[in-house]
Short mmCIF file of C-alpha atoms and ligand atoms in Angstrom, two decimals:
data_model
loop_
_atom_site.label_atom_id
_atom_site.label_comp_id
_atom_site.label_asym_id
_atom_site.label_seq_id
_atom_site.Cartn_x
_atom_site.Cartn_y
_atom_site.Cartn_z
CA MET A 542 135.72 108.13 64.44
CA LYS A 543 132.27 109.43 65.25
CA ARG A 544 131.12 108.93 68.85
CA ILE A 545 127.37 108.61 69.13
CA TYR A 546 126.03 107.90 72.59
CA LEU A 547 122.68 106.09 72.68
CA ASP A 548 123.01 104.43 76.08
CA ASN A 549 121.58 107.09 78.39
CA ASN A 550 119.56 104.55 80.40
CA ALA A 551 122.90 103.08 81.51
CA THR A 552 124.30 106.46 82.48
CA THR A 553 124.26 110.03 81.22
CA PRO A 554 127.09 112.48 80.66
CA ILE A 555 127.35 115.29 83.23
CA HIS A 556 125.54 118.49 82.23
CA SER A 557 127.99 121.41 81.99
CA GLU A 558 125.84 123.55 84.35
CA VAL A 559 125.85 120.66 86.85
CA LEU A 560 129.63 120.40 86.70
CA ASP A 561 130.00 124.16 87.21
CA ALA A 562 127.68 124.03 90.23
CA MET A 563 129.52 121.16 91.94
CA LEU A 564 133.16 122.12 91.31
CA PRO A 565 133.47 124.69 94.16
CA TYR A 566 132.53 121.92 96.61
CA LEU A 567 135.45 119.80 95.40
CA LYS A 568 137.82 122.76 95.81
CA ASP A 569 137.51 125.70 98.22
CA GLU A 570 134.21 124.68 99.87
CA PHE A 571 135.56 121.39 101.17
CA GLY A 572 134.28 121.69 104.75
CA ASN A 573 132.30 119.03 106.54
CA PRO A 574 128.65 120.18 106.41
CA SER A 575 128.28 119.12 110.06
CA SER A 576 131.04 121.49 111.23
CA ILE A 577 129.82 124.55 113.07
CA HIS A 578 132.79 126.70 111.99
CA TRP A 579 133.16 128.76 108.81
CA ALA A 580 134.23 125.83 106.60
CA GLY A 581 131.02 123.92 107.20
CA ARG A 582 128.55 126.75 106.73
CA LYS A 583 128.48 127.04 102.95
CA PRO A 584 128.37 123.25 102.33
CA ARG A 585 125.46 122.95 104.81
CA LYS A 586 123.53 125.71 103.06
CA ALA A 587 124.29 124.13 99.65
CA ILE A 588 122.91 120.77 100.84
CA ASP A 589 119.75 122.43 102.18
CA ASP A 590 119.25 124.19 98.84
CA ALA A 591 119.81 120.98 96.87
CA ARG A 592 117.27 119.17 99.02
CA GLU A 593 114.74 121.85 98.07
CA GLN A 594 115.60 121.48 94.37
CA VAL A 595 115.14 117.70 94.41
CA ALA A 596 111.88 117.95 96.37
CA LYS A 597 110.52 120.59 93.99
CA LEU A 598 110.93 118.35 90.93
CA LEU A 599 108.86 115.65 92.67
CA HIS A 600 106.34 118.03 94.32
CA GLY A 601 107.47 116.84 97.72
CA ASP A 602 108.93 118.58 100.73
CA ALA A 603 112.66 119.00 101.38
CA SER A 604 112.37 117.16 104.69
CA GLU A 605 111.18 114.11 102.74
CA ILE A 606 114.43 113.67 100.75
CA ILE A 607 117.21 111.31 101.87
CA PHE A 608 120.44 111.45 99.86
CA THR A 609 121.97 108.04 99.08
CA SER A 610 125.01 106.82 97.14
CA CYS A 611 123.18 105.04 94.31
CA GLY A 612 119.75 104.02 93.11
CA SER A 613 120.41 100.50 94.31
CA GLU A 614 120.95 101.83 97.84
CA GLY A 615 117.74 103.85 97.58
CA ASN A 616 115.77 100.77 96.54
CA ASN A 617 117.34 98.67 99.31
CA LEU A 618 116.63 101.35 101.92
CA ALA A 619 113.03 101.74 100.77
CA ILE A 620 112.19 98.04 100.58
CA LYS A 621 114.18 96.64 103.50
CA GLY A 622 113.52 99.76 105.56
CA VAL A 623 109.73 99.54 105.18
CA ALA A 624 109.65 95.73 105.45
CA GLU A 625 111.51 95.84 108.73
CA SER A 626 109.53 98.73 110.18
CA LYS A 627 106.23 96.98 109.38
CA ARG A 628 107.27 93.44 110.28
CA ASP A 629 104.67 93.25 113.07
CA LYS A 630 101.86 94.24 110.65
CA GLY A 631 102.43 91.58 107.99
CA ASN A 632 105.01 89.88 105.81
CA HIS A 633 103.63 90.15 102.28
CA ILE A 634 105.27 92.25 99.56
CA ILE A 635 104.07 92.71 95.98
CA THR A 636 106.36 93.57 93.08
CA THR A 637 106.67 92.68 89.38
CA LYS A 638 108.79 90.28 87.37
CA VAL A 639 110.31 93.10 85.32
CA GLU A 640 111.89 95.23 88.07
CA HIS A 641 115.54 96.23 88.00
CA PRO A 642 117.82 93.72 89.78
CA ALA A 643 118.18 96.25 92.64
CA VAL A 644 114.51 95.64 93.48
CA LEU A 645 114.28 91.99 92.44
CA GLY A 646 117.42 91.08 94.39
CA THR A 647 116.21 92.91 97.49
CA CYS A 648 112.81 91.20 97.35
CA LYS A 649 114.43 87.79 96.81
CA TYR A 650 116.68 88.45 99.81
CA LEU A 651 113.65 89.32 101.95
CA ALA A 652 111.88 86.17 100.73
CA LYS A 653 114.73 84.19 102.30
CA THR A 654 114.26 85.94 105.63
CA GLY A 655 110.59 85.17 106.17
CA PHE A 656 108.78 87.55 103.82
CA ASP A 657 106.34 86.31 101.25
CA VAL A 658 106.81 88.04 97.89
CA THR A 659 104.41 88.05 94.92
CA PHE A 660 106.04 88.79 91.55
CA LEU A 661 103.33 90.03 89.17
CA ASP A 662 103.32 89.06 85.49
CA VAL A 663 103.26 91.50 82.59
CA ASP A 664 101.65 91.07 79.17
CA ASN A 665 103.49 90.94 75.85
CA GLN A 666 103.65 94.74 75.72
CA GLY A 667 105.21 94.83 79.17
CA MET A 668 102.04 96.15 80.85
CA LEU A 669 100.55 95.15 84.20
CA ASP A 670 97.04 93.83 84.74
CA LEU A 671 95.68 95.94 87.61
CA ASP A 672 93.04 93.32 88.44
CA GLN A 673 95.88 90.89 89.02
CA LEU A 674 97.43 93.46 91.38
CA LYS A 675 94.13 93.88 93.29
CA LYS A 676 93.74 90.13 93.59
CA ALA A 677 97.28 89.75 94.93
CA ILE A 678 96.61 92.05 97.91
CA THR A 679 96.03 90.23 101.20
CA PRO A 680 95.52 91.48 104.77
CA LYS A 681 99.22 90.72 105.28
CA THR A 682 100.41 92.96 102.42
CA ILE A 683 102.63 95.69 103.86
CA LEU A 684 104.47 96.99 100.80
CA ILE A 685 103.92 97.31 97.06
CA THR A 686 107.03 98.16 95.05
CA ILE A 687 106.42 98.72 91.34
CA MET A 688 108.77 100.54 89.01
CA PHE A 689 107.85 103.82 87.32
CA ALA A 690 109.46 103.07 83.96
CA ASN A 691 111.31 100.01 82.77
CA ASN A 692 115.01 100.49 82.09
CA GLU A 693 115.07 98.01 79.19
CA THR A 694 111.87 98.76 77.29
CA GLY A 695 110.95 102.21 78.65
CA VAL A 696 107.40 100.96 79.39
CA MET A 697 105.68 103.14 82.01
CA PHE A 698 103.36 101.54 84.51
CA PRO A 699 100.12 103.39 85.42
CA ILE A 700 101.57 104.68 88.68
CA GLU A 701 98.71 107.07 89.49
CA GLU A 702 96.13 104.26 89.18
CA ILE A 703 98.33 101.92 91.19
CA GLY A 704 98.71 104.66 93.81
CA LYS A 705 94.91 104.86 94.16
CA ILE A 706 94.56 101.09 94.62
CA VAL A 707 97.37 101.02 97.16
CA LYS A 708 95.88 103.93 99.10
CA GLU A 709 92.43 102.29 99.26
CA HIS A 710 94.11 99.33 100.98
CA ASN A 711 96.27 101.45 103.25
CA ILE A 712 99.48 99.78 102.06
CA THR A 713 102.86 101.51 101.65
CA PHE A 714 103.77 102.23 98.02
CA HIS A 715 107.33 102.49 96.72
CA THR A 716 108.30 103.15 93.12
CA ASP A 717 111.73 102.80 91.55
CA ALA A 718 111.62 105.92 89.37
CA VAL A 719 115.29 105.86 88.37
CA GLN A 720 114.29 105.85 84.68
CA GLY A 721 111.34 108.20 85.07
CA VAL A 722 112.69 111.20 86.97
CA GLY A 723 113.74 113.97 84.61
CA LYS A 724 112.07 112.30 81.62
CA VAL A 725 108.39 112.77 82.53
CA PRO A 726 106.60 114.93 85.11
CA ILE A 727 106.18 113.27 88.51
CA ASP A 728 103.98 114.45 91.35
CA VAL A 729 104.34 112.21 94.41
CA LYS A 730 101.27 113.70 96.11
CA LYS A 731 98.95 113.36 93.12
CA MET A 732 100.23 109.84 92.41
CA ASN A 733 99.95 108.71 96.06
CA ILE A 734 103.59 107.62 96.14
CA ASP A 735 105.01 106.99 99.61
CA LEU A 736 108.60 106.31 98.61
CA LEU A 737 110.41 107.03 95.34
CA THR A 738 113.96 106.24 94.24
CA LEU A 739 115.88 108.44 91.81
CA SER A 740 119.45 108.25 90.52
CA GLY A 741 121.74 111.18 89.70
CA HIS A 742 123.75 109.50 86.98
CA LYS A 743 120.62 108.92 84.91
CA LEU A 744 119.79 112.62 84.86
CA TYR A 745 123.06 114.33 84.00
CA ALA A 746 124.55 114.43 87.51
CA PRO A 747 127.62 112.29 88.36
CA LYS A 748 127.64 108.74 89.65
CA GLY A 749 127.65 108.27 93.41
CA ILE A 750 124.69 110.46 94.28
CA CYS A 751 121.02 109.57 94.38
CA ALA A 752 117.98 110.21 96.54
CA LEU A 753 115.04 108.49 98.14
CA TYR A 754 111.80 110.40 98.68
CA VAL A 755 110.07 109.22 101.87
CA LYS A 756 106.67 110.74 102.59
CA ARG A 757 106.37 112.34 106.00
CA GLY A 758 105.05 109.76 108.48
CA ILE A 759 106.49 106.71 106.66
CA ARG A 760 109.10 104.96 108.79
CA VAL A 761 112.15 103.30 107.26
CA VAL A 762 114.68 101.40 109.34
CA PRO A 763 118.12 102.67 108.19
CA LEU A 764 120.57 100.49 106.31
CA ILE A 765 123.53 102.54 107.56
CA HIS A 766 123.50 103.24 111.26
CA GLY A 767 125.92 105.69 112.73
CA GLY A 768 125.92 109.46 112.35
CA HIS A 769 122.95 111.76 112.71
CA GLN A 770 123.04 112.74 109.02
CA GLU A 771 119.86 112.71 106.92
CA ARG A 772 117.80 112.94 110.14
CA ASN A 773 119.27 109.69 111.42
CA ARG A 774 118.00 107.83 108.37
CA ARG A 775 121.37 107.43 106.59
CA GLY A 776 124.60 107.83 108.52
CA GLY A 777 127.79 109.05 106.85
CA THR A 778 129.36 112.40 105.96
CA GLU A 779 127.42 113.87 103.08
CA ASN A 780 128.77 113.91 99.52
CA THR A 781 128.38 117.68 99.28
CA ALA A 782 129.58 118.10 95.68
CA GLY A 783 127.39 115.22 94.51
CA ILE A 784 124.37 116.52 96.39
CA VAL A 785 124.83 120.00 94.88
CA ALA A 786 125.11 118.35 91.46
CA LEU A 787 121.92 116.35 91.97
CA GLY A 788 120.05 119.46 93.11
CA LYS A 789 121.18 121.36 90.03
CA ALA A 790 120.34 118.43 87.74
CA CYS A 791 116.81 118.32 89.17
CA GLU A 792 116.42 122.08 88.73
CA ILE A 793 117.53 121.79 85.08
CA ALA A 794 115.25 118.79 84.50
CA GLY A 795 112.26 120.80 85.72
CA ARG A 796 113.28 123.81 83.64
CA ASP A 797 114.04 122.00 80.36
CA MET A 798 111.80 118.93 80.47
CA ALA A 799 109.09 120.08 78.06
CA GLU A 800 111.63 121.07 75.38
CA GLU A 801 113.72 117.95 75.84
CA VAL A 802 110.76 115.60 75.71
CA LYS A 803 109.76 117.11 72.37
CA HIS A 804 113.30 116.89 70.98
CA ILE A 805 114.01 113.37 72.22
CA THR A 806 110.61 111.91 71.26
CA ALA A 807 111.05 113.22 67.72
CA LEU A 808 114.50 111.64 67.48
CA ARG A 809 113.35 108.32 68.97
CA ASP A 810 110.42 108.15 66.54
CA ARG A 811 112.71 109.03 63.63
CA LEU A 812 115.07 106.23 64.65
CA GLU A 813 112.32 103.60 64.92
CA LYS A 814 110.63 104.66 61.69
CA GLY A 815 113.90 104.84 59.76
CA LEU A 816 115.06 101.42 60.91
CA MET A 817 111.69 99.77 60.39
CA GLU A 818 111.46 101.17 56.85
CA LYS A 819 114.92 99.96 55.91
CA ILE A 820 115.05 96.61 57.72
CA THR A 821 112.52 93.77 57.56
CA HIS A 822 111.60 91.60 60.56
CA VAL A 823 112.08 94.33 63.17
CA ARG A 824 109.99 93.99 66.32
CA ARG A 825 109.43 96.76 68.85
CA ASN A 826 109.56 95.41 72.40
CA GLY A 827 107.21 97.22 74.77
CA HIS A 828 104.06 99.28 74.59
CA PRO A 829 104.16 101.66 71.59
CA THR A 830 102.90 104.73 73.49
CA LYS A 831 102.94 104.09 77.24
CA ARG A 832 106.67 104.56 77.58
CA ILE A 833 109.28 107.17 78.41
CA PRO A 834 110.28 109.30 75.42
CA ASN A 835 113.92 108.27 75.08
CA THR A 836 113.87 104.48 74.84
CA ALA A 837 113.56 102.21 71.80
CA ASN A 838 113.99 98.48 72.32
CA LEU A 839 114.06 96.72 68.98
CA SER A 840 114.66 93.11 67.99
CA PHE A 841 116.35 92.58 64.64
CA GLU A 842 115.26 89.02 64.14
CA PHE A 843 117.82 86.54 62.74
CA ALA A 844 120.69 88.79 63.85
CA GLU A 845 122.42 88.43 67.19
CA GLY A 846 122.01 91.42 69.53
CA GLU A 847 125.45 91.19 71.14
CA SER A 848 127.14 90.98 67.72
CA LEU A 849 125.16 93.96 66.53
CA LEU A 850 126.36 95.91 69.56
CA LEU A 851 129.99 95.09 68.75
CA ASN A 852 129.47 96.14 65.13
CA LEU A 853 127.77 99.36 66.22
CA ASP A 854 130.64 100.02 68.63
CA MET A 855 133.12 99.65 65.76
CA LYS A 856 131.23 102.48 64.05
CA GLY A 857 131.36 104.59 67.22
CA ILE A 858 127.76 103.97 68.25
CA ALA A 859 127.14 103.09 71.91
CA ALA A 860 123.93 101.16 72.57
CA SER A 861 123.03 98.29 74.83
CA SER A 862 121.26 94.97 75.05
CA GLY A 863 119.19 94.41 78.16
CA SER A 864 120.28 96.44 81.18
CA ALA A 865 123.90 97.49 81.59
CA CYS A 866 124.15 95.32 84.69
CA THR A 867 123.27 92.12 82.85
CA SER A 868 124.80 92.71 79.43
CA GLY A 869 127.97 90.76 78.96
CA THR A 870 126.14 87.57 79.89
CA LEU A 871 124.30 85.58 77.29
CA GLU A 872 121.27 85.11 79.50
CA PRO A 873 118.18 86.48 77.78
CA SER A 874 116.81 89.60 79.44
CA HIS A 875 114.46 88.72 82.32
CA VAL A 876 112.22 91.59 81.19
CA LEU A 877 111.76 90.24 77.66
CA VAL A 878 111.32 86.71 79.01
CA ALA A 879 108.57 87.96 81.37
CA MET A 880 106.89 89.62 78.38
CA GLY A 881 106.83 86.27 76.59
CA ILE A 882 109.08 87.51 73.78
CA PRO A 883 110.44 84.43 71.96
CA LEU A 884 114.01 83.56 72.93
CA GLU A 885 115.27 84.18 69.40
CA ALA A 886 113.83 87.72 69.40
CA SER A 887 115.18 88.39 72.92
CA HIS A 888 118.68 87.51 71.77
CA SER A 889 118.37 89.89 68.83
CA SER A 890 117.27 92.90 70.87
CA VAL A 891 119.08 96.21 71.07
CA ARG A 892 118.19 99.06 73.41
CA PHE A 893 118.76 102.56 72.14
CA SER A 894 118.33 105.13 74.91
CA LEU A 895 118.58 108.71 73.74
CA GLY A 896 119.60 111.80 75.64
CA ARG A 897 119.65 115.57 75.46
CA GLY A 898 122.91 115.64 73.48
CA ASN A 899 121.65 113.61 70.51
CA THR A 900 121.05 115.17 67.11
CA VAL A 901 119.21 114.32 63.88
CA GLU A 902 122.63 113.59 62.35
CA ASP A 903 123.31 110.95 65.04
CA ILE A 904 120.05 109.21 64.31
CA ASP A 905 120.47 109.34 60.53
CA TYR A 906 123.94 107.83 60.87
CA VAL A 907 122.51 104.85 62.77
CA ILE A 908 119.79 104.46 60.15
CA GLU A 909 122.50 104.55 57.49
CA VAL A 910 124.90 101.97 58.96
CA LEU A 911 122.71 99.48 60.84
CA PRO A 912 120.80 97.91 57.90
CA THR A 913 124.03 96.68 56.29
CA MET A 914 125.16 95.12 59.59
CA VAL A 915 121.85 93.33 60.05
CA GLU A 916 121.86 92.16 56.44
CA ARG A 917 125.41 90.83 56.78
CA MET A 918 124.56 88.91 59.92
CA ARG A 919 121.38 87.52 58.44
CA SER A 920 123.31 86.30 55.42
CA MET A 921 125.04 83.88 57.83
CA SER A 922 121.81 82.69 59.42
CA PRO A 923 120.55 79.33 58.12
CA LEU A 924 117.16 80.10 59.67
CA TYR A 925 116.86 83.38 57.81
CA SER A 926 117.86 81.78 54.53
CA THR A 927 115.15 79.14 55.02
CA ILE A 928 112.59 81.91 55.39
CA THR A 929 113.82 84.09 52.54
CA GLY A 930 115.05 81.33 50.26
CA GLN A 931 118.47 83.02 50.03
CA ALA A 932 121.70 81.02 50.31
CA THR A 933 123.70 81.40 53.53
CA ASP A 934 126.84 83.47 52.95
CA ILE A 935 129.46 81.06 54.29
CA SER A 936 132.37 83.01 52.84
CA PHE A 937 131.50 86.02 54.96
CA SER A 938 130.94 83.87 57.98
CA GLU A 939 134.41 82.36 57.61
CA SER A 940 136.20 85.64 57.10
CA ASN A 941 134.29 87.14 59.99
CA CYS A 942 135.41 84.35 62.31
CA SER A 943 139.06 85.13 61.73
CA HIS A 944 138.78 88.65 63.25
N1 PLP B 631 116.52 101.03 88.95
C1 PLP B 631 116.51 101.18 87.62
C2 PLP B 631 115.20 101.16 86.90
C3 PLP B 631 117.70 101.35 86.92
O1 PLP B 631 117.68 101.50 85.60
C4 PLP B 631 118.92 101.35 87.64
C5 PLP B 631 120.21 101.46 86.92
O2 PLP B 631 120.34 101.09 85.78
C6 PLP B 631 118.87 101.21 89.03
C7 PLP B 631 117.66 101.05 89.65
C8 PLP B 631 120.12 101.22 89.86
O3 PLP B 631 120.62 102.53 89.95
P1 PLP B 631 122.15 102.77 90.34
O4 PLP B 631 122.96 102.38 89.15
O5 PLP B 631 122.23 104.23 90.63
O6 PLP B 631 122.43 101.92 91.52
#
């Protein structure tokens, strides 16, 4: 069976160059980077080099990078760390309703411990109203945390403009850029970003290694107290192999980004165009242009998203509905709900997130097989038959139930 992977926003495969770079640190170069003897020297140097590589991709400085275990940890460290360090200056935090659960959950936790959190709305294209952001700022606002790109729709917020507003008010600005890093150029200085989260397993490094950029001068109270590692900001023996992998992945992202953006955008556009030409009642969720190049979130109205995913899986196609963390539940996506997408359309949404390994053949295969699946499902929908005047195909529905 074919295996076509269109779920790169959930996780990416490991790049072969990344694997080659990390393997020595799982074998001969096993030393503890804090050791002063021979075994620790090469791992220490490798970590220093990786820190430079990560910083370079973001236009930051190596001393501003803290390695973490996952993007969720990075977001927790940024938000809780800043909130706690600025507790005496105010208790107001601003975020949006469409953040990843790692940000939403952290903000909701802080709201239970005495912080006041504003969750900004988005419009039906998933965009923010910057006047609403300006109006939400109060003298007590200490932190604004707004994502770089949405994991479900790919919509990119105007981070540079937000950075300007935040700077004018002298507030700390964090962005969850887990879905942005490696896909679009990011310059933390130009964008006035104080803290930025990135995740290795979304950019062709393995799971278990991520980073938080913290601008020099910004104080974060650590989540993990203990060792002196990461300049006392995150205790624990470093994951040398993972860190080396993340450094290499960032170097490759910087090197190949322009080419990959061209390749992936062309494939994404081909997918959307092909499906929209062959299937009626398809809705694109999210802004048509202000989005990362690899993500297409489409609702195939009158067909059930989860069932489509199962059918796609049977044909070897891996896609997703909502974020990986929430799929498996039948709750509609909080992102699509915040965008005011009707419940019916939310339940029929599928997220295709492309990656560097995808080909024109992959995309054409999806365009070939998906219309029949949608048509079959719609033939069982009484609502669809009311609209089209076609009879509901009960016989299929019965045979389908027996499998
Ligand atoms: N933020 C966004 C936007 C994400 O898409 C994800 C993962 O899907 C995370 C944070 C969490 O990252 P991790 O899985 O590395 O904890």
